[in-house]
Each structure stands twice: as C-alpha cells, then as structure tokens.
Short mmCIF file of C-alpha atoms in Angstrom, two decimals:
data_model
loop_
_atom_site.label_atom_id
_atom_site.label_comp_id
_atom_site.label_asym_id
_atom_site.label_seq_id
_atom_site.Cartn_x
_atom_site.Cartn_y
_atom_site.Cartn_z
CA MET A 794 -17.68 1.63 -75.11
CA ASN A 795 -17.18 -0.46 -72.06
CA ALA A 796 -14.63 2.64 -71.03
CA LEU A 797 -17.47 4.87 -71.44
CA ARG A 798 -19.57 3.27 -69.06
CA GLY A 799 -17.27 2.78 -67.17
CA GLN A 800 -16.94 6.48 -66.54
CA LEU A 801 -20.72 7.51 -66.65
CA GLU A 802 -20.71 5.18 -63.32
CA LEU A 803 -17.82 7.56 -61.56
CA TRP A 804 -20.22 10.81 -62.43
CA ARG A 805 -20.58 11.43 -58.63
CA LEU A 806 -17.11 12.02 -59.26
CA HIS A 807 -16.89 13.98 -62.13
CA LEU A 808 -20.04 16.10 -60.98
CA ALA A 809 -18.04 16.77 -57.76
CA VAL A 810 -14.98 17.92 -59.79
CA ILE A 811 -16.96 19.84 -62.55
CA VAL A 812 -18.63 22.01 -59.35
CA LEU A 813 -16.13 22.40 -56.91
CA GLY A 814 -13.68 23.25 -59.89
CA ALA A 815 -16.21 25.92 -61.00
CA ILE A 816 -16.62 27.22 -57.58
CA ALA A 817 -12.20 27.03 -57.02
CA GLU A 818 -12.36 29.19 -60.82
CA LEU A 819 -15.22 31.82 -59.82
CA ILE A 820 -13.02 32.66 -56.32
CA GLY A 821 -9.61 33.31 -58.68
CA ILE A 822 -6.66 34.18 -57.35
CA GLN A 823 -6.26 36.26 -53.86
CA LYS A 824 -3.12 37.66 -53.45
CA ILE A 825 -2.32 37.94 -49.50
CA SER A 826 0.38 40.82 -48.70
CA PHE A 827 2.98 40.81 -46.01
CA GLY A 828 5.64 42.97 -44.90
CA ILE A 829 8.07 40.97 -46.96
CA GLY A 830 5.85 39.66 -49.82
CA ALA A 831 2.79 38.37 -51.26
CA ILE A 832 1.77 34.64 -50.93
CA LEU A 833 -0.45 33.65 -54.53
CA LEU A 834 -3.80 31.80 -53.65
CA LEU A 835 -4.98 29.68 -56.64
CA PRO A 836 -8.04 28.07 -57.70
CA LEU A 837 -6.02 24.49 -58.11
CA LEU A 838 -5.47 24.85 -54.25
CA TYR A 839 -8.88 25.70 -53.67
CA ALA A 840 -10.21 22.62 -55.19
CA PHE A 841 -7.46 20.49 -53.61
CA VAL A 842 -8.51 21.28 -50.16
CA MET A 843 -12.62 21.33 -51.11
CA SER A 844 -12.71 18.17 -52.56
CA ALA A 845 -10.07 16.17 -49.44
CA VAL A 846 -12.68 18.13 -47.06
CA LEU A 847 -15.34 15.90 -49.18
CA ASN A 848 -13.00 12.82 -49.04
CA PRO A 849 -14.47 10.20 -46.51
CA ASN A 850 -11.05 9.26 -45.81
CA VAL A 851 -10.00 12.62 -44.49
CA VAL A 852 -13.50 14.00 -43.07
CA PRO A 853 -15.32 10.76 -42.74
CA ALA A 854 -18.50 12.71 -41.51
CA LEU A 855 -18.76 14.44 -44.92
CA GLY A 856 -18.10 11.51 -46.81
CA LYS A 857 -21.51 10.78 -48.31
CA PHE A 858 -21.49 11.34 -51.81
CA ILE A 859 -18.18 10.82 -52.83
CA ARG A 860 -17.28 6.63 -51.67
CA GLN A 861 -14.51 4.43 -51.24
CA LYS A 862 -15.44 3.53 -54.95
CA GLU A 863 -15.14 6.87 -56.40
CA VAL A 864 -11.67 7.27 -54.17
CA LYS A 865 -10.64 4.33 -55.74
CA ALA A 866 -11.22 5.82 -59.10
CA ALA A 867 -9.99 9.13 -58.86
CA SER A 868 -6.16 7.95 -58.54
CA PRO A 869 -5.74 6.60 -61.70
CA LEU A 870 -7.53 9.88 -62.75
CA ILE A 871 -5.42 12.18 -61.66
CA VAL A 872 -2.69 11.07 -64.20
CA ILE A 873 -4.86 11.35 -66.71
CA ALA A 874 -6.17 15.45 -65.78
CA ILE A 875 -2.78 16.10 -65.98
CA MET A 876 -1.63 15.58 -69.53
CA PRO A 877 -4.13 18.15 -70.90
CA PHE A 878 -1.88 20.23 -68.81
CA ILE A 879 1.24 18.79 -70.36
CA ALA A 880 0.25 18.88 -73.72
CA LYS A 881 -0.88 22.37 -73.27
CA PHE A 882 2.64 22.77 -71.27
CA GLY A 883 4.50 21.38 -74.85
CA THR A 884 2.58 24.14 -77.06
CA THR A 885 4.21 27.20 -75.21
CA ILE A 886 7.59 25.55 -75.43
CA GLY A 887 7.93 25.03 -79.31
CA PRO A 888 6.86 29.27 -80.21
CA ALA A 889 9.66 30.38 -77.06
CA ILE A 890 12.22 28.11 -78.22
CA GLU A 891 14.64 30.28 -78.92
CA THR A 892 14.53 31.46 -75.76
CA ILE A 893 14.98 28.02 -74.75
CA ILE A 894 18.33 27.83 -76.68
CA GLU A 895 19.34 30.91 -75.51
CA ALA A 896 19.03 29.94 -71.69
CA GLY A 897 19.85 26.29 -72.77
CA PRO A 898 23.42 26.52 -70.41
CA ALA A 899 21.06 27.09 -67.29
CA LEU A 900 18.36 25.35 -68.12
CA LEU A 901 20.68 22.14 -68.05
CA LEU A 902 22.26 22.95 -65.05
CA GLN A 903 20.08 24.38 -63.00
CA GLU A 904 18.86 20.80 -62.76
CA LEU A 905 22.31 20.18 -60.89
CA GLY A 906 20.67 22.61 -58.01
CA ASN A 907 17.29 19.92 -57.15
CA LEU A 908 20.27 18.38 -55.27
CA GLY A 909 19.95 21.83 -53.11
CA THR A 910 17.89 19.50 -51.19
CA ILE A 911 21.20 17.35 -49.75
CA VAL A 912 22.48 20.76 -49.11
CA LEU A 913 19.74 21.83 -47.06
CA ALA A 914 17.76 18.91 -45.38
CA PHE A 915 20.36 16.48 -44.87
CA PRO A 916 22.13 18.17 -41.79
CA LEU A 917 18.85 19.28 -40.62
CA ALA A 918 17.74 15.85 -40.63
CA VAL A 919 20.72 13.96 -39.25
CA TRP A 920 22.33 16.28 -36.95
CA GLY A 921 19.34 18.39 -36.26
CA LEU A 922 16.59 16.17 -35.97
CA LYS A 923 18.67 12.77 -35.17
CA MET A 924 16.82 10.92 -37.94
CA GLY A 925 18.11 7.44 -38.67
CA ARG A 926 18.27 6.08 -41.78
CA GLU A 927 15.16 7.59 -43.16
CA ALA A 928 17.13 10.58 -43.50
CA ILE A 929 18.50 8.94 -46.82
CA GLY A 930 14.96 8.70 -48.67
CA ALA A 931 13.57 11.54 -46.77
CA THR A 932 16.32 13.83 -48.80
CA PHE A 933 17.91 13.23 -51.43
CA SER A 934 15.16 13.94 -53.77
CA ILE A 935 11.86 15.60 -53.89
CA ALA A 936 10.37 12.55 -53.55
CA ARG A 937 7.86 11.64 -56.67
CA GLU A 938 7.03 8.24 -58.90
CA PRO A 939 10.68 7.93 -60.13
CA ASN A 940 12.24 8.73 -56.85
CA LEU A 941 10.29 6.49 -55.15
CA ALA A 942 11.25 3.26 -57.27
CA ILE A 943 14.69 4.38 -56.69
CA ILE A 944 14.34 3.33 -52.95
CA ALA A 945 11.85 0.56 -53.09
CA ASP A 946 14.39 -1.15 -55.61
CA ARG A 947 17.27 -0.56 -53.16
CA TYR A 948 15.73 -0.66 -50.06
CA THR A 949 12.47 -1.63 -50.23
CA LEU A 950 9.52 1.01 -49.15
CA LYS A 951 9.66 -1.37 -45.45
CA SER A 952 12.68 -0.23 -44.56
CA PRO A 953 14.13 3.33 -43.04
CA GLU A 954 15.01 4.56 -45.79
CA GLY A 955 11.14 3.35 -47.98
CA THR A 956 9.83 5.25 -44.34
CA GLY A 957 11.92 8.53 -45.07
CA VAL A 958 10.99 8.70 -49.15
CA MET A 959 7.04 7.57 -48.27
CA GLY A 960 6.73 10.39 -45.73
CA VAL A 961 8.35 12.49 -48.11
CA TYR A 962 6.22 11.74 -50.76
CA VAL A 963 2.88 11.84 -48.95
CA ILE A 964 3.68 15.18 -47.42
CA GLY A 965 4.37 16.35 -51.46
CA THR A 966 0.79 15.00 -52.29
CA LEU A 967 -0.85 16.35 -49.76
CA PHE A 968 1.18 20.06 -49.40
CA GLY A 969 3.27 20.00 -52.35
CA THR A 970 1.16 22.39 -54.26
CA PHE A 971 0.44 24.90 -50.66
CA ILE A 972 4.49 24.86 -50.42
CA PHE A 973 5.46 25.44 -54.10
CA ALA A 974 2.92 28.61 -54.56
CA ILE A 975 4.46 29.98 -51.50
CA LEU A 976 8.09 29.69 -52.64
CA ALA A 977 7.76 30.92 -56.02
CA SER A 978 5.40 33.87 -54.67
CA LEU A 979 8.13 34.53 -51.91
CA PHE A 980 11.04 34.32 -54.52
CA ALA A 981 9.39 36.23 -57.02
CA SER A 982 8.12 39.47 -54.96
CA SER A 983 11.32 40.01 -53.04
CA ASP A 984 12.58 41.05 -56.21
CA LEU A 985 16.20 39.31 -56.33
CA PHE A 986 16.09 37.13 -58.92
CA ASP A 987 15.53 36.92 -62.71
CA PRO A 988 11.80 35.66 -62.87
CA ARG A 989 13.60 33.28 -66.10
CA ALA A 990 15.75 31.62 -62.72
CA LEU A 991 12.35 31.27 -61.04
CA ALA A 992 10.51 29.57 -64.02
CA MET A 993 12.93 27.24 -64.67
CA ALA A 994 13.34 26.06 -61.31
CA CYS A 995 9.28 25.32 -61.33
CA GLY A 996 10.71 21.82 -62.96
CA ILE A 997 10.82 19.32 -60.58
CA GLY A 998 9.32 16.56 -62.51
CA SER A 999 5.86 16.89 -60.94
CA GLY A 1000 2.75 18.28 -62.97
CA SER A 1001 0.68 19.86 -60.05
CA MET A 1002 3.91 21.75 -57.95
CA MET A 1003 5.04 23.09 -61.77
CA ALA A 1004 1.40 24.33 -61.91
CA ALA A 1005 1.18 26.19 -58.36
CA CYS A 1006 4.61 27.56 -59.35
CA THR A 1007 4.45 28.55 -62.36
CA GLY A 1008 1.06 30.04 -61.76
CA ALA A 1009 2.07 31.86 -58.52
CA LEU A 1010 4.86 33.42 -60.96
CA THR A 1011 2.90 34.44 -64.01
CA GLU A 1012 0.23 36.46 -61.90
CA VAL A 1013 3.69 38.37 -60.14
CA VAL A 1014 5.33 38.69 -63.43
CA PRO A 1015 2.41 38.77 -66.12
CA THR A 1016 4.43 41.01 -68.88
CA MET A 1017 6.75 37.53 -68.73
CA LYS A 1018 4.14 34.63 -68.29
CA ASP A 1019 5.21 33.09 -71.94
CA GLU A 1020 8.64 32.90 -71.30
CA ILE A 1021 7.61 31.46 -67.72
CA LEU A 1022 5.52 29.16 -68.62
CA ALA A 1023 7.74 27.73 -71.65
CA LEU A 1024 11.28 27.86 -69.49
CA ALA A 1025 9.16 25.89 -66.57
CA GLY A 1026 7.78 23.45 -68.95
CA ALA A 1027 11.48 22.89 -70.49
CA SER A 1028 12.92 22.50 -67.28
CA ASN A 1029 10.05 19.98 -65.90
CA LEU A 1030 10.59 17.94 -69.23
CA LEU A 1031 14.18 18.11 -68.50
CA THR A 1032 13.29 16.61 -65.26
CA TYR A 1033 11.39 13.73 -66.67
CA ALA A 1034 14.50 12.84 -68.69
CA THR A 1035 16.79 13.34 -66.18
CA GLY A 1036 15.88 13.28 -62.77
CA LEU A 1037 15.58 9.41 -62.29
CA TYR A 1038 19.52 9.06 -63.14
CA ALA A 1039 20.35 12.10 -60.79
CA GLY A 1040 18.70 10.03 -58.08
CA LEU A 1041 20.02 7.35 -58.73
CA PHE A 1042 23.42 7.57 -59.93
CA ILE A 1043 23.91 11.24 -58.28
CA ALA A 1044 22.50 12.19 -55.52
CA LEU A 1045 21.73 9.00 -53.93
CA PRO A 1046 25.27 8.04 -53.98
CA ILE A 1047 25.93 10.95 -51.75
CA VAL A 1048 23.77 10.37 -49.03
CA GLU A 1049 24.51 7.39 -48.43
CA LYS A 1050 28.17 8.36 -48.18
CA LEU A 1051 27.64 11.21 -46.40
CA TYR A 1052 25.29 8.89 -44.06
CA ASN A 1053 27.69 6.35 -43.81
CA ALA A 1054 30.67 8.93 -42.88
CA THR A 1055 28.77 10.75 -40.60
CA ALA A 1056 25.80 9.53 -38.44
CA GLY A 1057 26.12 5.94 -39.55
CA LYS A 1058 28.79 5.25 -38.33
CA ASN A 1059 27.16 5.12 -35.22
CA ASP A 1060 24.59 2.69 -36.07
CA LEU A 1061 26.13 0.98 -38.72
CA ALA A 1062 25.69 -2.37 -36.85
CA ASN A 1063 22.14 -1.87 -36.14
CA ALA A 1064 21.34 -0.58 -39.62
CA SER A 1065 23.30 -3.67 -41.18
CA LYS A 1066 20.67 -5.83 -38.82
CA LYS A 1067 17.80 -4.47 -40.26
CA GLU A 1068 18.59 -4.28 -43.52
CA ALA A 1069 19.15 -8.46 -43.94
CA MET B 1223 3.21 0.13 -69.67
CA SER B 1224 5.06 -2.35 -70.40
CA ASP B 1225 6.40 -2.79 -74.11
CA SER B 1226 5.44 -6.32 -74.39
CA ALA B 1227 2.15 -5.43 -73.37
CA ILE B 1228 1.80 -3.18 -76.31
CA ALA B 1229 3.50 -4.99 -78.63
CA MET B 1230 0.66 -8.51 -78.37
CA GLU B 1231 -2.03 -5.79 -80.16
CA ARG B 1232 -4.55 -8.03 -80.68
CA THR B 1233 -4.23 -10.50 -78.15
CA ARG B 1234 -4.40 -7.78 -75.31
CA PRO B 1235 -7.44 -5.47 -76.74
CA ASN B 1236 -6.30 -2.25 -77.12
CA ILE B 1237 -7.93 -1.49 -74.05
CA ASP B 1238 -5.54 1.12 -73.02
CA LEU B 1239 -5.57 3.75 -76.00
CA ALA B 1240 -9.67 3.31 -75.99
CA ASP B 1241 -10.12 3.65 -72.54
CA HIS B 1242 -7.88 6.69 -72.48
CA ALA B 1243 -9.73 8.56 -75.67
CA VAL B 1244 -12.98 8.03 -73.24
CA THR B 1245 -11.58 9.45 -70.21
CA LEU B 1246 -9.40 12.29 -71.55
CA ILE B 1247 -12.73 13.61 -73.71
CA ILE B 1248 -14.43 13.67 -70.24
CA VAL B 1249 -11.17 15.43 -68.92
CA CYS B 1250 -11.33 17.35 -71.60
CA LEU B 1251 -15.03 18.46 -71.39
CA VAL B 1252 -13.98 19.25 -67.36
CA GLY B 1253 -11.44 21.47 -68.08
CA LEU B 1254 -13.25 23.70 -70.64
CA VAL B 1255 -15.65 23.77 -67.97
CA MET B 1256 -13.01 25.60 -65.85
CA ASN B 1257 -11.54 27.24 -68.91
CA THR B 1258 -14.93 29.18 -69.51
CA VAL B 1259 -16.32 29.68 -65.60
CA GLY B 1260 -12.00 31.39 -64.32
CA PRO B 1261 -10.44 32.90 -67.04
CA ALA B 1262 -13.74 33.57 -68.96
CA ILE B 1263 -12.09 32.36 -72.47
CA PRO B 1264 -15.24 32.21 -74.77
CA LEU B 1265 -16.46 28.81 -75.02
CA ALA B 1266 -16.20 28.72 -79.14
CA ASP B 1267 -12.42 29.46 -79.12
CA GLY B 1268 -11.76 28.00 -75.87
CA PHE B 1269 -13.59 24.42 -77.34
CA VAL B 1270 -11.48 24.60 -80.17
CA GLY B 1271 -8.18 24.87 -78.52
CA MET B 1272 -9.76 21.94 -75.87
CA VAL B 1273 -10.03 20.14 -79.59
CA VAL B 1274 -6.30 20.63 -79.98
CA ILE B 1275 -4.96 19.73 -77.11
CA TYR B 1276 -6.56 16.63 -76.91
CA LEU B 1277 -5.09 15.73 -80.04
CA ILE B 1278 -1.79 16.43 -79.02
CA THR B 1279 -2.14 14.27 -75.96
CA MET B 1280 -3.81 11.58 -77.75
CA VAL B 1281 -0.77 11.61 -80.29
CA GLY B 1282 1.72 11.25 -77.34
CA LEU B 1283 -0.15 8.60 -75.88
CA LEU B 1284 -0.31 7.05 -79.77
CA LEU B 1285 3.26 7.28 -79.62
CA THR B 1286 3.61 5.96 -75.77
CA ARG B 1287 2.43 2.97 -77.53
CA PHE B 1288 3.91 2.56 -80.95
CA ALA B 1289 7.26 4.01 -80.78
CA PRO B 1290 10.18 1.70 -80.66
CA PHE B 1291 11.77 2.75 -77.63
CA TYR B 1292 9.80 4.23 -74.48
CA LEU B 1293 9.38 7.27 -72.93
CA PRO B 1294 6.79 8.33 -70.30
CA SER B 1295 3.28 9.71 -71.67
CA VAL B 1296 4.30 12.95 -69.82
CA ALA B 1297 7.02 12.76 -71.85
CA TRP B 1298 5.76 11.92 -75.76
CA ILE B 1299 3.00 14.52 -74.78
CA SER B 1300 5.30 17.23 -74.31
CA LEU B 1301 7.43 16.92 -77.01
CA VAL B 1302 4.31 16.38 -79.16
CA GLY B 1303 3.38 19.61 -77.64
CA ILE B 1304 6.70 21.15 -78.87
CA VAL B 1305 7.07 20.02 -82.47
CA ALA B 1306 2.97 21.06 -82.80
CA THR B 1307 4.38 24.27 -82.43
CA LEU B 1308 8.06 24.93 -83.40
CA PRO B 1309 8.01 28.23 -85.88
CA TRP B 1310 9.68 26.04 -88.92
CA THR B 1311 6.46 23.47 -88.49
CA PRO B 1312 3.62 24.17 -91.17
CA GLY B 1313 0.38 25.18 -89.07
CA SER B 1314 2.26 26.11 -86.51
CA GLU B 1315 0.71 29.71 -86.08
CA TRP B 1316 -2.73 27.96 -86.16
CA ILE B 1317 -2.05 25.58 -83.38
CA VAL B 1318 -0.61 28.09 -80.77
CA ALA B 1319 -3.29 30.58 -81.69
CA GLN B 1320 -6.10 28.13 -80.62
CA ALA B 1321 -3.72 26.57 -77.74
CA LYS B 1322 -3.83 30.63 -76.22
CA SER B 1323 -7.48 29.79 -75.97
CA VAL B 1324 -6.79 27.63 -73.49
CA ASN B 1325 -5.53 28.61 -70.00
CA PHE B 1326 -3.01 25.98 -68.09
CA LEU B 1327 -4.47 27.30 -64.70
CA ALA B 1328 -7.53 26.05 -65.57
CA LEU B 1329 -6.43 22.76 -66.69
CA ALA B 1330 -4.89 22.63 -63.13
CA THR B 1331 -7.42 22.88 -61.16
CA PRO B 1332 -9.43 19.51 -62.35
CA ALA B 1333 -6.31 17.78 -61.96
CA LEU B 1334 -5.95 18.64 -58.30
CA ALA B 1335 -9.91 18.62 -57.68
CA TYR B 1336 -9.15 14.42 -58.24
CA ALA B 1337 -6.16 14.21 -56.21
CA GLY B 1338 -8.13 15.50 -53.46
CA PHE B 1339 -10.57 12.87 -53.64
CA ALA B 1340 -8.20 10.12 -54.40
CA ILE B 1341 -6.17 10.48 -50.88
CA ALA B 1342 -6.37 7.28 -49.55
CA LYS B 1343 -6.79 6.02 -46.14
CA LYS B 1344 -3.22 4.84 -46.24
CA GLU B 1345 -1.83 8.15 -47.09
CA ILE B 1346 -3.34 9.36 -43.87
CA GLU B 1347 -1.59 7.21 -42.05
CA VAL B 1348 1.51 7.75 -43.40
CA ALA B 1349 1.15 11.63 -43.04
CA LYS B 1350 -0.07 10.83 -39.07
CA HIS B 1351 2.97 8.79 -38.10
CA SER B 1352 5.68 10.41 -40.22
CA GLY B 1353 5.12 13.22 -37.57
CA TRP B 1354 6.32 16.50 -37.53
CA LYS B 1355 10.00 16.25 -38.25
CA LEU B 1356 9.66 14.47 -41.12
CA ALA B 1357 7.16 17.05 -41.79
CA LEU B 1358 9.60 19.54 -41.66
CA VAL B 1359 12.57 17.50 -43.46
CA ALA B 1360 9.87 17.46 -46.33
CA CYS B 1361 9.77 21.59 -46.19
CA LEU B 1362 13.12 21.76 -46.45
CA VAL B 1363 13.17 19.02 -49.36
CA PHE B 1364 11.50 21.61 -51.31
CA LEU B 1365 12.99 24.70 -50.38
CA GLY B 1366 16.39 23.04 -51.43
CA THR B 1367 15.32 21.88 -54.21
CA TYR B 1368 13.54 24.96 -55.27
CA ALA B 1369 16.37 27.00 -54.16
CA GLY B 1370 19.12 25.28 -55.57
CA SER B 1371 17.79 25.38 -58.57
CA VAL B 1372 17.24 29.13 -58.65
CA LEU B 1373 20.41 29.83 -57.37
CA VAL B 1374 22.53 27.79 -60.16
CA ALA B 1375 20.09 29.60 -62.79
CA GLU B 1376 20.63 32.69 -61.68
CA LEU B 1377 24.44 32.43 -62.01
CA ILE B 1378 24.18 31.02 -65.16
CA LEU B 1379 22.09 33.61 -66.44
CA ARG B 1380 24.69 36.42 -65.12
CA LEU B 1381 27.60 34.88 -66.64
CA GLN B 1382 25.79 34.83 -69.85
CA GLY B 1383 25.16 38.09 -69.07
CA ALA B 1384 21.60 37.67 -70.80
#
C-alpha cells in the first residue's frame, strides 16, 4: 500500500484542503448585485484564493505549513480531484438525454462559437496592442492542455507563439474560474439569453471553469438546474472530443492566415529568422 | 498514459490503477466533507452518493486503461456516468437518486483548493512576465469563446423554436 503511505505523507496538504474547503463551503455562495446585473461568488473561488495565499510560491511569508513538497504533489491531485466532479456531471446527462437530443443541433454548432475568441481577441492583440506572433498562440483558443500541446508540437513552447499560449494558459489557471463566474453571472442576469444557451457555452473543456460557470448559472436560474448541468456537461464532453481537432484544423490555420495576411507581412522576415 | 505502458500489465506493476483507487478514496472523502458542510446534505445520503460516484470514476479509469481504443480519462468517466444514468439502463433510477445526494459544486471546491496549492513558481513568473497586454488579451479570449458559443446556441435554439 505504497499509494496509501504516499498520500498519508501528504497529510498537510489534504488537511489544509479540508480546512480551507470547509471554510469556503461555510461562507457559501454570495451575490454582489449592482446596476446592470449581479456577480456570484462561489465557494470554489474562496477555496482557490485561500489556498493560493498559503502557497509558498505566492506569499512566501505565509508558506510555512505547505512546503514545496506539497506544492509538487498538489498538481497531479487536481486531475484526480476533478474526476468525481466529472462523474457527477455524467450522471446529470443520462437522465436528461431527451433534452440533450432536442438541443442537439445547437449543442453541436455552438462548439464553433468557441472561434469567437478569434473575432474578439485577435484584432485587439494584433492591431490594438501591436503584439507579434505571440498573438497567434494567445488568441486561437482558450489555451487549455490540448491547445498547449498543439502549439508545443508546431512551434515549441519557447517560440513567440508558445509564449502567447503559455501566457493565456497561466492566466486561465490563475483567474479562469473568476472570469467564468463573472461572465456567466452577467450573461444570466442580463436576461437576454436562453439559459440553455448559456449552459452549453459553459462547456469549454475545463472542469473547474465549467464548475464556476454552471455554479453561477444555477444560482441565477435555480428552476433549470438539472437542465443546465446536463447541457453544460454534454457540451464540455463534446469539447473534450472535438476541441483538439477544432484547434488544430480550424482555429490555428485561421489565425495563422489572418496574421500572415496582415501584421505578419511586416515582420515575416523577422519571424522566419526567429523560427529557424 | 500511453497504451503500450498499459499493455505490459505485469512487467510494469499496475501502479496507476491502485494508486488512483487509493488517492480517489481520499479525494472522495474530502469531497464528502464539503458535501456535508456546505450544501448540508445528510452524511449517510452523501456517503452512498459518493460511493456511487467513486465507482463510476473507477470504471471510467478501468476503461481508460483497458479499452481497445484510447480516450482521455475524463471522457471515459463522463461516458460511464452518462450510460449508468440513461433511462433505459437497468437500475439507473437508483443511481440517479444516489448521485443527487452529491452536490457538484461541493466536489469542485477541493479541486480548486488543490489547484491553489499547486501554483508553481514558474507560473507566477510567466504571469508576471506576460504583462498586462497578454492579460487583457486573455480576458477577451475567454469572453469571445463564451459569447461566441452563447450566440450560436441562442440562434439555433430560436431557429428551432424550441
């Protein structure tokens, strides 16, 4: 039972997670209302902030209880801790299979909506902020692990494109749950959209961001909780299945062509030198 | 997790499954605490629900390892959860009822706590190094991805008149 011993040696980490998690759960969901809508604060957000504060890499002065050993061990535990969450989401999809089939066309096609990142972020990055080839890596996708792999494979992570995708990846890791909780809160409280559409959009291929997104939605529209969970879960699963290919065969080629056709003309010479 | 490593069952001790089985028990127990503290679901109900969730996860991991074709573990786990709760699966009503005693947000809380503890020096450096431009772009990446999907889904739902 090496595995058990290994985990018991990490008692500090698990204990800290239990204590901070319990505190976060006790604080509960808080709603901040203002003029145009409301923002929902979820226990998972407090848990993340509190544990980050106790992380020696974030606030060195407070990092006494959790050491580098625990930090290292925590990384693979995120993956395992998200598994029961994914299983739970699966169990919301089965009973709602008819809803899912009914929403099938919307569910499938909204995956293409993920390309909205190119519409919004690419122009800002290239023309607004005058970014170089970093913009390619930064704007072609939401920069989760499969997308990192695409860029690593094609450009390496040390290239400008790699810097772009890594930057968005890290910002997503640090702030993605907050951003999604806020986005979903605002979209839902605006009352302009079908909650089913908002739910489907929550499935972007990241468990924790989906949690924040659906958590906020179900709080705003509690009567549709089951439907929201099922649609978000189904959409997330669909993104797991299609995200890599959409990134590789659609999004990245589009962004590359856009860049080369516009900004890239100027620094084509530079870029080819760097890539070589 | 590559298939070749999996095929050689005995030469490479099956660390992975045993390891995951044990670690998952700990993670599920942590989740059970959250489930009891936050949503205030009775411990006994939550416990049975969590056992069901644990079993679904383990079956998903077994499939990840032994299925003839490879899918990421999260995909297998989702699929097992779905199939187990489809209306025409025998016993699905019972599974659905048990799983309802587990709050999905309560399961996300510990995952994010581990994530906070997992932040590495390198990530802080990358974040600092990337600067405000990349941060701004990242915000628009998230907004664009979300809003794009919302708009397409909304449009199709309206066209369907559903």
